[in-house]
Short mmCIF file of N, CA and C and ligand atoms in Angstrom, two decimals:
data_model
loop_
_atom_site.label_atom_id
_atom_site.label_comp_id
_atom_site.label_asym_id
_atom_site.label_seq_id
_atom_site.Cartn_x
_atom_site.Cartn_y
_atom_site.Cartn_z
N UNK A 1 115.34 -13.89 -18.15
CA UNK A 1 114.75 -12.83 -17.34
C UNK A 1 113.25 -12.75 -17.61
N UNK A 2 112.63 -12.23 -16.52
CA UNK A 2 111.08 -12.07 -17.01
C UNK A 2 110.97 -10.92 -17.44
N UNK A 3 109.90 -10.76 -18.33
CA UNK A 3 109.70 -9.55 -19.12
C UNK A 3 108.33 -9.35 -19.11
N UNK A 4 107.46 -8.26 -18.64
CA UNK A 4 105.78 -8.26 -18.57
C UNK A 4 105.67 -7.05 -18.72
N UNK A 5 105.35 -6.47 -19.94
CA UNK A 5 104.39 -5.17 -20.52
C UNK A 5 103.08 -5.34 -20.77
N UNK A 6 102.96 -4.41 -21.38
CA UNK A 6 100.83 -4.45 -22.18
C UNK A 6 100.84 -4.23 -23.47
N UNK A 7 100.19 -5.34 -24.05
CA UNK A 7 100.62 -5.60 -25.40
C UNK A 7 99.13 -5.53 -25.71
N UNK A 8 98.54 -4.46 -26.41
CA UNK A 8 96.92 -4.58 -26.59
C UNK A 8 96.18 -4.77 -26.41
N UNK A 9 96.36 -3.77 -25.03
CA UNK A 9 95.65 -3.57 -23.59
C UNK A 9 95.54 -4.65 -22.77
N UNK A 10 96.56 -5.69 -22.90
CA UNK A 10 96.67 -6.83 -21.87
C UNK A 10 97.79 -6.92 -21.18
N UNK A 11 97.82 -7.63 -19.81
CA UNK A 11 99.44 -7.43 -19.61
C UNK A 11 99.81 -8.45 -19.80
N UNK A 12 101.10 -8.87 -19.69
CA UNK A 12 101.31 -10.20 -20.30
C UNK A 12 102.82 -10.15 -20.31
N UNK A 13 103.31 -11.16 -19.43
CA UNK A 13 104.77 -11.91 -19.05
C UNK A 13 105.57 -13.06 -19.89
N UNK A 14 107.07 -12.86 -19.89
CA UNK A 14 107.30 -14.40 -20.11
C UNK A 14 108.92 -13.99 -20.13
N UNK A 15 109.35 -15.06 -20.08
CA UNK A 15 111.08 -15.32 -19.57
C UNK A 15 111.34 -15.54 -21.18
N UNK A 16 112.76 -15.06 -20.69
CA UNK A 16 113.17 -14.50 -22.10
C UNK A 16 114.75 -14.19 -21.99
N UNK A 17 115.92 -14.46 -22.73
CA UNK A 17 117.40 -14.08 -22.87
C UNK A 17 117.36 -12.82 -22.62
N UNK A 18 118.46 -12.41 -21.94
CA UNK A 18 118.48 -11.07 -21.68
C UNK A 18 118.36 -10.22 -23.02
N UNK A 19 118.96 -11.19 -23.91
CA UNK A 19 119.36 -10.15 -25.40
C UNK A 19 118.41 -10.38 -26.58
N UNK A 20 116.78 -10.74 -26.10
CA UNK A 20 115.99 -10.83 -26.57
C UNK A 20 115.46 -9.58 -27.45
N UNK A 21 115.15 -9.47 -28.54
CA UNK A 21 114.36 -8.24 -29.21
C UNK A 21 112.90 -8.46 -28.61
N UNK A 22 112.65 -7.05 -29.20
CA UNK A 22 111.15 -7.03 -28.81
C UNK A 22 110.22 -7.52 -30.02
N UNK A 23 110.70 -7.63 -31.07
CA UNK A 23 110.04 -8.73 -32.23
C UNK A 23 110.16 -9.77 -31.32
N UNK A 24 111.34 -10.42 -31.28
CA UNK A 24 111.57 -11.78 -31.12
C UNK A 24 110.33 -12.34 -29.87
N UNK A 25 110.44 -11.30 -29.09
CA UNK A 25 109.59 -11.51 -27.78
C UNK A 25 108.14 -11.62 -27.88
N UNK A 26 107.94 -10.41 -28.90
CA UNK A 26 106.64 -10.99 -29.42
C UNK A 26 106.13 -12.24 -29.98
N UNK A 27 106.96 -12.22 -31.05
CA UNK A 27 106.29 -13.54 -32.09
C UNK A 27 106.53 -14.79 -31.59
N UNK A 28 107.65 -14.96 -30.71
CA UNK A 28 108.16 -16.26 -30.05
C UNK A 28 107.95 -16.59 -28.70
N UNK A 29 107.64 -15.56 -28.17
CA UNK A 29 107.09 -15.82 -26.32
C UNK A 29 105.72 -15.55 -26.39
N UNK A 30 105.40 -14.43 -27.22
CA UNK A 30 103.98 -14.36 -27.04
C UNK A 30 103.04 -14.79 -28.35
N UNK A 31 103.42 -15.19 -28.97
CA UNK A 31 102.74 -15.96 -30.43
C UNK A 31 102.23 -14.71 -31.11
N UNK A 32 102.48 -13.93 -31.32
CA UNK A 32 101.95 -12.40 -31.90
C UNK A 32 102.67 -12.33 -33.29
N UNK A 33 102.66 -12.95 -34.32
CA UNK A 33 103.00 -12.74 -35.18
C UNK A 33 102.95 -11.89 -36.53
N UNK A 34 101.89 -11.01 -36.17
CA UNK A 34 101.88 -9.92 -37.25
C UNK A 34 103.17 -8.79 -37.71
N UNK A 35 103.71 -8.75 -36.59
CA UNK A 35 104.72 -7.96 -36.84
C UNK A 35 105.90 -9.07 -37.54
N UNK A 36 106.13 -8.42 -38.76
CA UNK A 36 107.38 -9.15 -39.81
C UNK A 36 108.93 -9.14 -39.19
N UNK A 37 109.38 -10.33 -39.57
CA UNK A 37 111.07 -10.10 -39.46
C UNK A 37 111.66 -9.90 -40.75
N UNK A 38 111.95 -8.86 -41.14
CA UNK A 38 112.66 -8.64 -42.48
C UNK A 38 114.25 -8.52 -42.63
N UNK A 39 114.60 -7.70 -42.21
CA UNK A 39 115.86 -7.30 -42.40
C UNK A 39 116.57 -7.47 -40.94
N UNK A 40 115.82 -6.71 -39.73
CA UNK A 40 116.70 -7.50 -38.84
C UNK A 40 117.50 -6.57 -38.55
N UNK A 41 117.80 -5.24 -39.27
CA UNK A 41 118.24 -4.13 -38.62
C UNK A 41 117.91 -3.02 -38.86
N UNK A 42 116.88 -2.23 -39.08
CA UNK A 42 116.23 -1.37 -38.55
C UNK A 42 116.17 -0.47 -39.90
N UNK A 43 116.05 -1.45 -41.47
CA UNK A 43 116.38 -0.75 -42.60
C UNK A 43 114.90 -0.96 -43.24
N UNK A 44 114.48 -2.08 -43.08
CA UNK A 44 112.80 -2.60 -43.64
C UNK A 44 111.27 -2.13 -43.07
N UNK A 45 110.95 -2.10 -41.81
CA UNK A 45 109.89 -1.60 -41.31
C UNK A 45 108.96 -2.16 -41.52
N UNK A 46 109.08 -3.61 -41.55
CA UNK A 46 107.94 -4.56 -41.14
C UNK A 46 107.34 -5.19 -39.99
N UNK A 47 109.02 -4.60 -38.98
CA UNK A 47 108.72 -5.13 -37.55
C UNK A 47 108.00 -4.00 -36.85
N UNK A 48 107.28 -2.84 -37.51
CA UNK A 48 107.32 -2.07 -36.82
C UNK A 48 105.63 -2.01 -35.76
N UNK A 49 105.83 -1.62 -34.40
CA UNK A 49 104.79 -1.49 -33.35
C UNK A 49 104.51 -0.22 -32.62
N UNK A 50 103.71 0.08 -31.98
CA UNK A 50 103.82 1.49 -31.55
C UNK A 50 104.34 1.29 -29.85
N UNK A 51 105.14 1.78 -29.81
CA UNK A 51 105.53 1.65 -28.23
C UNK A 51 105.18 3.38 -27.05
N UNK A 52 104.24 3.00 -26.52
CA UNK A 52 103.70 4.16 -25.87
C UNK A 52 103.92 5.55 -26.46
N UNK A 53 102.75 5.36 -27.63
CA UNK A 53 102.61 6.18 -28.89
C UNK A 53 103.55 6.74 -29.44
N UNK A 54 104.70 6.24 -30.27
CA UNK A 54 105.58 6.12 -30.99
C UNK A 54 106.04 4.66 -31.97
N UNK A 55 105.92 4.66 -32.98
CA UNK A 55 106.03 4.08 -33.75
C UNK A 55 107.56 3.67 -33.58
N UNK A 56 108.04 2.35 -33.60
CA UNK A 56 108.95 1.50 -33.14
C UNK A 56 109.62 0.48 -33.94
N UNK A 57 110.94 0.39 -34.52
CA UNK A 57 110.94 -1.11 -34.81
C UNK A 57 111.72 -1.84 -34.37
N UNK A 58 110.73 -2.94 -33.80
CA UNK A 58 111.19 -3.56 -32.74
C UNK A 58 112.30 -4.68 -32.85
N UNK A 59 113.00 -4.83 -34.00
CA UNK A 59 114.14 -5.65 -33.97
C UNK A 59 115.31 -4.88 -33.56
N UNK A 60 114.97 -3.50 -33.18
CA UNK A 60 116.23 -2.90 -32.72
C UNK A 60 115.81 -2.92 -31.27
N UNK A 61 114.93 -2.99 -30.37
CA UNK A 61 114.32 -2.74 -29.46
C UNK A 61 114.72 -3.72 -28.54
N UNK A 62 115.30 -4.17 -27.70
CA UNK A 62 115.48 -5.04 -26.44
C UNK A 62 114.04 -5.17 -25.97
N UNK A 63 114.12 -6.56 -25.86
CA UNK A 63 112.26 -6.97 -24.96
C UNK A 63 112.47 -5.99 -23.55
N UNK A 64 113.44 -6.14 -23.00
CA UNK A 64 114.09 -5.99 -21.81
C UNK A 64 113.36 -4.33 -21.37
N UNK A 65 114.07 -3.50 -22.75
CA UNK A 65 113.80 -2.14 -22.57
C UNK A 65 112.25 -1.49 -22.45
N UNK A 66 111.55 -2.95 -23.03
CA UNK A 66 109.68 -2.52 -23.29
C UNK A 66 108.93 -2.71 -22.47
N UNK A 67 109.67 -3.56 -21.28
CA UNK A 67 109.36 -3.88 -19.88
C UNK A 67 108.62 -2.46 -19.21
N UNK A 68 107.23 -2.83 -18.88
CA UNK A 68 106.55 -1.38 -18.42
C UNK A 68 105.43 -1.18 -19.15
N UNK A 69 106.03 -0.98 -20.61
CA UNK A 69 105.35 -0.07 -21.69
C UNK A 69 104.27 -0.57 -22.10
N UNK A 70 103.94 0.09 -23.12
CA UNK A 70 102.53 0.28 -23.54
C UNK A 70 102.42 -0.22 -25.29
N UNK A 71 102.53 -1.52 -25.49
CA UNK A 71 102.54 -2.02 -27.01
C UNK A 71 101.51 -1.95 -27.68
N UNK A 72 101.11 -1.60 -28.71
CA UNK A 72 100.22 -1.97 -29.62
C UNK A 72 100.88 -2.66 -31.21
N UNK A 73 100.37 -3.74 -31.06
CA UNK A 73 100.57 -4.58 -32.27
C UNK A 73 99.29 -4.30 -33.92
N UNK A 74 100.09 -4.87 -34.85
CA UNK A 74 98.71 -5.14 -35.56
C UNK A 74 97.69 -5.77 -34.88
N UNK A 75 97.80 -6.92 -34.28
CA UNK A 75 96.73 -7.73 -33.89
C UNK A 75 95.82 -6.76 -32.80
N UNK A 76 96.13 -5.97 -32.61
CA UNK A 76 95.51 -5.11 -31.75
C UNK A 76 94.27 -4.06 -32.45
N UNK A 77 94.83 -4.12 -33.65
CA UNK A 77 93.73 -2.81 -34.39
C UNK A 77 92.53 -3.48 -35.00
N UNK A 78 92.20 -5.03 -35.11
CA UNK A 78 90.66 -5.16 -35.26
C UNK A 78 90.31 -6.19 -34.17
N UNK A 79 89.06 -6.35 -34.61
CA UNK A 79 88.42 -7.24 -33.41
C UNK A 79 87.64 -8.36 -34.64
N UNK A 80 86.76 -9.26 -33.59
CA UNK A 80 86.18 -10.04 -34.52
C UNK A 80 84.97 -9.38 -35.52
N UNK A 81 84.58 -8.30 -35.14
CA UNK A 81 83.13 -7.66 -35.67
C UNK A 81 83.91 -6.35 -36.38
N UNK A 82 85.22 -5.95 -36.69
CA UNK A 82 85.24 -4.84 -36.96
C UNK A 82 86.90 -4.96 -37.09
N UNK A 83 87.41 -4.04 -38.47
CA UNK A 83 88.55 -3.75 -38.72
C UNK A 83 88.83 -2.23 -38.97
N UNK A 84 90.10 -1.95 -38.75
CA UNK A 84 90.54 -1.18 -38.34
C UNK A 84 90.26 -0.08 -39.55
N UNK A 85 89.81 1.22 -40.09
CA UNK A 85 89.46 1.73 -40.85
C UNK A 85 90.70 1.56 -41.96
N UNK A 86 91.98 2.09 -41.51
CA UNK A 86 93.49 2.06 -42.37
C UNK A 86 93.04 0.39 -43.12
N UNK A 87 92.84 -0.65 -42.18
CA UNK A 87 93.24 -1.58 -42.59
C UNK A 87 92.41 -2.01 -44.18
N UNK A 88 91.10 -1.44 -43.75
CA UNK A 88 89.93 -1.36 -44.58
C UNK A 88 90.23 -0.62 -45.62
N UNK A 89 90.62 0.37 -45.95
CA UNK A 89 91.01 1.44 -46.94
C UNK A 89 92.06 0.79 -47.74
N UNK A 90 93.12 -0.31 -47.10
CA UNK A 90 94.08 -0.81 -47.68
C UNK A 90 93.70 -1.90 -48.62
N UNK A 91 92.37 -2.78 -48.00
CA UNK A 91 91.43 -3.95 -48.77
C UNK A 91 90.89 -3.27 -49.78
N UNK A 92 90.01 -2.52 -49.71
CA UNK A 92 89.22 -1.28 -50.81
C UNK A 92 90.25 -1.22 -51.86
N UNK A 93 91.36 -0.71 -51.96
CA UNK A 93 92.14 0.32 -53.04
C UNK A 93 92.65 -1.15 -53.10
N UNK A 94 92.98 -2.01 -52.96
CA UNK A 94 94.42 -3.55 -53.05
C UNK A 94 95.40 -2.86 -52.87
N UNK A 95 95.86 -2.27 -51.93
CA UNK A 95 97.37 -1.41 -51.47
C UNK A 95 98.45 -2.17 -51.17
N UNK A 96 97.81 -4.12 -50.95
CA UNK A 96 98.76 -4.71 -51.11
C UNK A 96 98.96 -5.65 -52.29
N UNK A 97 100.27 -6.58 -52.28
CA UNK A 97 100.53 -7.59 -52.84
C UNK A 97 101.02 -8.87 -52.01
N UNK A 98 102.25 -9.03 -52.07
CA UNK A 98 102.24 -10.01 -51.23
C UNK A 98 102.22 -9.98 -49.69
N UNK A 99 102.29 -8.87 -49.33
CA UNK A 99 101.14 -8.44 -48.05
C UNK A 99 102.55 -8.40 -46.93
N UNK A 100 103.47 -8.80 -47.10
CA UNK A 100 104.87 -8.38 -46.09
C UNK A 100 105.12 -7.34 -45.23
N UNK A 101 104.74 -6.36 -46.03
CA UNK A 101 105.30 -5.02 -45.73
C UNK A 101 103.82 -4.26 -45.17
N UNK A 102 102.62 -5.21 -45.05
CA UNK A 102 101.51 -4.49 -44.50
C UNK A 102 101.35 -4.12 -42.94
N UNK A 103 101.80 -5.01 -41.94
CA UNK A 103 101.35 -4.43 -40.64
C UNK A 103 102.87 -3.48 -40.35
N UNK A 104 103.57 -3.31 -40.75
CA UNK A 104 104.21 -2.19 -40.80
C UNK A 104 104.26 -1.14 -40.90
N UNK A 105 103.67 -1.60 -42.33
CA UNK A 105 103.05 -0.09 -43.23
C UNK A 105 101.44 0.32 -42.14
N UNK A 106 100.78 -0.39 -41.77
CA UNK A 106 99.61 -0.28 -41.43
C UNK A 106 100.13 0.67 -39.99
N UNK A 107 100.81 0.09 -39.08
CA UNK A 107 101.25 0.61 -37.59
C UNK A 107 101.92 2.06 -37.89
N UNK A 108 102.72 2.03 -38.94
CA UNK A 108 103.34 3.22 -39.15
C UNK A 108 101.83 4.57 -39.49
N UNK A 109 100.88 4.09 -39.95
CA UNK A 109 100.37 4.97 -41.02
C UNK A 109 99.46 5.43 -39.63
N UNK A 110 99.07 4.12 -38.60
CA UNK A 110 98.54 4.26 -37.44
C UNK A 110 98.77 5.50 -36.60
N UNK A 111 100.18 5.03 -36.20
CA UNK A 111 100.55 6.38 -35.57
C UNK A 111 101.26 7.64 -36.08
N UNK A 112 100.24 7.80 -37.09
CA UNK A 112 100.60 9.14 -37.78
C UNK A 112 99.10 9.60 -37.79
N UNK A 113 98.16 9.12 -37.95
CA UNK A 113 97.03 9.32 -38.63
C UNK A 113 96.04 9.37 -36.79
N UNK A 114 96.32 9.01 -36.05
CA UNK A 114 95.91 8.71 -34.53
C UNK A 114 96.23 10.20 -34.14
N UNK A 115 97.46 10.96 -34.40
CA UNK A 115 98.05 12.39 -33.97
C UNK A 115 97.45 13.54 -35.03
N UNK A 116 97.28 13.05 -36.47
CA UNK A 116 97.18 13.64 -37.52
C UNK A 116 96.06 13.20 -38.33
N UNK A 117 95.14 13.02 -38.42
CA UNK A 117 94.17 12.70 -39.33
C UNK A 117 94.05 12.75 -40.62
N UNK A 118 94.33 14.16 -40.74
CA UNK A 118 94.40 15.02 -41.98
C UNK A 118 95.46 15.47 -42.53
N UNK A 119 96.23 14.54 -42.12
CA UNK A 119 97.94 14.10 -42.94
C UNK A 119 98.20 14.40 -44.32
N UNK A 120 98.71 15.86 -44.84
CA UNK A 120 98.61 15.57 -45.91
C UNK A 120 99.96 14.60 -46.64
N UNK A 121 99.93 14.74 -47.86
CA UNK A 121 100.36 13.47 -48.25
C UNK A 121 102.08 13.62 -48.19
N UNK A 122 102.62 14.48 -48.40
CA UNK A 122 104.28 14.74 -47.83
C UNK A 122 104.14 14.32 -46.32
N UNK A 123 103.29 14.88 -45.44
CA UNK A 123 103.59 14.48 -44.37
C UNK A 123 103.27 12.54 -44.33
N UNK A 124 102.42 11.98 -45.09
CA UNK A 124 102.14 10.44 -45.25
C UNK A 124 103.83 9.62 -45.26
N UNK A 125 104.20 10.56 -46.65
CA UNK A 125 105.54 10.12 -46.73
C UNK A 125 107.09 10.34 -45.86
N UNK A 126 106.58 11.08 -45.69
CA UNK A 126 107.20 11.07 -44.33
C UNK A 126 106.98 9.99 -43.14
N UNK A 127 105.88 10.15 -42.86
CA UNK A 127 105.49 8.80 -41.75
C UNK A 127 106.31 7.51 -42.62
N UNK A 128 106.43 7.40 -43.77
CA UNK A 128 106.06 5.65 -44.04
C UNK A 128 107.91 5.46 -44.42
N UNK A 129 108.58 7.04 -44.17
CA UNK A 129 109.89 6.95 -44.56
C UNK A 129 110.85 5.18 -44.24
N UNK A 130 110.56 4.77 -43.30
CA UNK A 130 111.23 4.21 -42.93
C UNK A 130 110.26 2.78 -43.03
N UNK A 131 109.40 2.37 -44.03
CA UNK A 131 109.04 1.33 -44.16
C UNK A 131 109.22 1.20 -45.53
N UNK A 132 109.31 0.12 -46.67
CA UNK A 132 109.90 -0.10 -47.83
C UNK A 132 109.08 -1.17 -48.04
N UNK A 133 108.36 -1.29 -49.10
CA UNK A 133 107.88 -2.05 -49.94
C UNK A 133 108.12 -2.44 -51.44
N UNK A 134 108.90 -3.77 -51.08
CA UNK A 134 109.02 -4.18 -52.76
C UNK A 134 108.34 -4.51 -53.69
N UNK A 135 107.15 -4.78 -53.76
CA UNK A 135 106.57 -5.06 -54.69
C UNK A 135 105.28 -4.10 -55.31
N UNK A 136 104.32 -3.77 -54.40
CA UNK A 136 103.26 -2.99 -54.61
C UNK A 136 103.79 -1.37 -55.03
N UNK A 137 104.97 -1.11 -54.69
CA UNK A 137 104.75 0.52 -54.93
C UNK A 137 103.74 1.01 -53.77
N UNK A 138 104.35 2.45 -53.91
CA UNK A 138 103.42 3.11 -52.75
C UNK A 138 102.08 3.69 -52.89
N UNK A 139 102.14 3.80 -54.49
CA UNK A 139 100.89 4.89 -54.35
C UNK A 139 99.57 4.61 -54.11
N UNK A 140 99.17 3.54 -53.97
CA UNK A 140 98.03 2.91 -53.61
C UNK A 140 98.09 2.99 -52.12
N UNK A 141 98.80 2.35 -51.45
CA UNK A 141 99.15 2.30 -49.67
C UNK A 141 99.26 4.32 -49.47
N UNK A 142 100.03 5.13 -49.98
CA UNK A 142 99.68 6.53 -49.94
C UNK A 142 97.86 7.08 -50.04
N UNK A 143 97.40 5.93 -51.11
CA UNK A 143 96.34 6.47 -51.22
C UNK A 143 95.34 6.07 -50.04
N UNK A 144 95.41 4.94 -49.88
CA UNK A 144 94.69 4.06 -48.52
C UNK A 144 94.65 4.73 -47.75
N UNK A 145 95.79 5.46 -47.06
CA UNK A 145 96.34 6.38 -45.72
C UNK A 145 95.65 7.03 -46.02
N UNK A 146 95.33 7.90 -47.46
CA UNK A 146 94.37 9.42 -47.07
C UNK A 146 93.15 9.49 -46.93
N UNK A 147 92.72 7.97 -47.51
CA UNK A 147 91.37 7.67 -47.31
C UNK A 147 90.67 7.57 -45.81
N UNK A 148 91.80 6.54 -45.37
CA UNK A 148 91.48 6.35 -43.83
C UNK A 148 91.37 7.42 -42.99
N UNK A 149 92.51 8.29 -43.59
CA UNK A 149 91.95 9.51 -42.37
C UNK A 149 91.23 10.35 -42.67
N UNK A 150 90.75 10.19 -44.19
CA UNK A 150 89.36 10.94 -43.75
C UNK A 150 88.66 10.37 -43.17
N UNK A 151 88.00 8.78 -43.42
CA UNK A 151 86.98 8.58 -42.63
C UNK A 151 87.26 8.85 -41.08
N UNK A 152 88.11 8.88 -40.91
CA UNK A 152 88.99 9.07 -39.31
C UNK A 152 88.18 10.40 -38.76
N UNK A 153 88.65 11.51 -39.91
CA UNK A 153 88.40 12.48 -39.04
C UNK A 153 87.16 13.29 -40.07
N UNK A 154 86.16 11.92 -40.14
CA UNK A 154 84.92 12.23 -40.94
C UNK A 154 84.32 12.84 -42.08
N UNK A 155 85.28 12.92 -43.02
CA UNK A 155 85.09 13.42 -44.73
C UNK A 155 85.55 12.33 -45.60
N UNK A 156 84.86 12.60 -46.74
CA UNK A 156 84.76 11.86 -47.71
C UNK A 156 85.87 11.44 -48.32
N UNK A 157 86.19 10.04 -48.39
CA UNK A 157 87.35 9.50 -48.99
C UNK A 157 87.63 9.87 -50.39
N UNK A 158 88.80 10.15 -51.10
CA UNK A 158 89.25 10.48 -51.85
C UNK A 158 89.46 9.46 -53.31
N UNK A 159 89.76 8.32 -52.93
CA UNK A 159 90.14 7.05 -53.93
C UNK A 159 89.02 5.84 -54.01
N UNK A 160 88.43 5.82 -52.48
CA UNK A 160 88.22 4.66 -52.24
C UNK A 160 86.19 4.96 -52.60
N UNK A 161 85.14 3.96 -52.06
CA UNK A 161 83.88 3.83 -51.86
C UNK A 161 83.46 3.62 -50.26
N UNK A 162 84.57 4.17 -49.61
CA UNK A 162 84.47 3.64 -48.10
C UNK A 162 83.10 4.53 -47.15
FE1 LIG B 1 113.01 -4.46 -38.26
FE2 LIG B 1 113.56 -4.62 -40.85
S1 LIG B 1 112.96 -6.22 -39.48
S2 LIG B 1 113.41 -2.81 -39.63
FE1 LIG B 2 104.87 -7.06 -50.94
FE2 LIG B 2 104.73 -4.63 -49.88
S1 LIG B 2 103.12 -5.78 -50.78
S2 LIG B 2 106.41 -5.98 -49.84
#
């Protein structure tokens, strides 16, 4: 079947099994590979994307059902001259390790911090409930998030030199 949404602010088609995920559709029809395949059912939160501002993970997601919508990927939040502040706050503090669980963690923290700026940190954990990181621990990636939204919503970062 053909399948054509807007995937970071582009539109963009391609034929696809009916019983295609919307990971799968990404990383394999459209070469978009930032978003992780981890677990594969909706327990890890590495696949996760924002689907017309809601945070998504898309291995539970039918390509089928995203038909229309409005995607934003990691690859969507920097450009060549400029990264995404979250993403920056996450480089600053080393919030990662082996870096798996980052555009997950990053999309999730996205659309929390896009509605909420000034997130405090129960509400952080809350946002990131459903993303899991094995190795780094959170409190650095907690700390990244509060940094970013200050610079977000223009006060002085807390952890970082940003
Ligand atoms: Fe989608 Fe784990 S791969 S939640
Ligand atoms: Fe390795 Fe999070 S940094 S899973």
């Amino acid at each position: 079947m053909l399948v054509e949404l807007t995937v970071n602010g582009e539109l963009k088609s391609a034929d696809c099994p009916p019983e295609t995920t919307l990971l799968k559709f990404l990383r394999e029809h459209l070469m978009l590979t930032g978003a992780k395949l981890g677990c594969d059912v909706g327990d890890c939160g590495t696949c996760t994307v924002i689907v017309d501002g809601k945070s998504v993970n898309s291995c539970l997601m039918l390509a089928a059902r995203a038909a229309g919508r409005d995607i934003t990927t990691i690859e969507g939040l920097a450009n060549a001259q400029q990264v995404h502040p979250i993403q920056e706050a996450f480089e600053e503090l080393g919030s990662l390790q082996c870096g798996f669980c980052g555009p997950g963690m990053i999309m999730s923290a996205k659309n929390l911090l896009d509605k909420n700026p000034t997130a405090s940190r129960p509400e952080i954990k809350d946002a990131l409930s459903g993303n899991l990181c094995r190795c780094t621990g959170y409190t650095k990636i907690i700390e990244a998030i509060e940094d970013a939204g200050r610079v977000m919503s223009s006060t002085k970062p807390l952890h970082s030199n940003l």
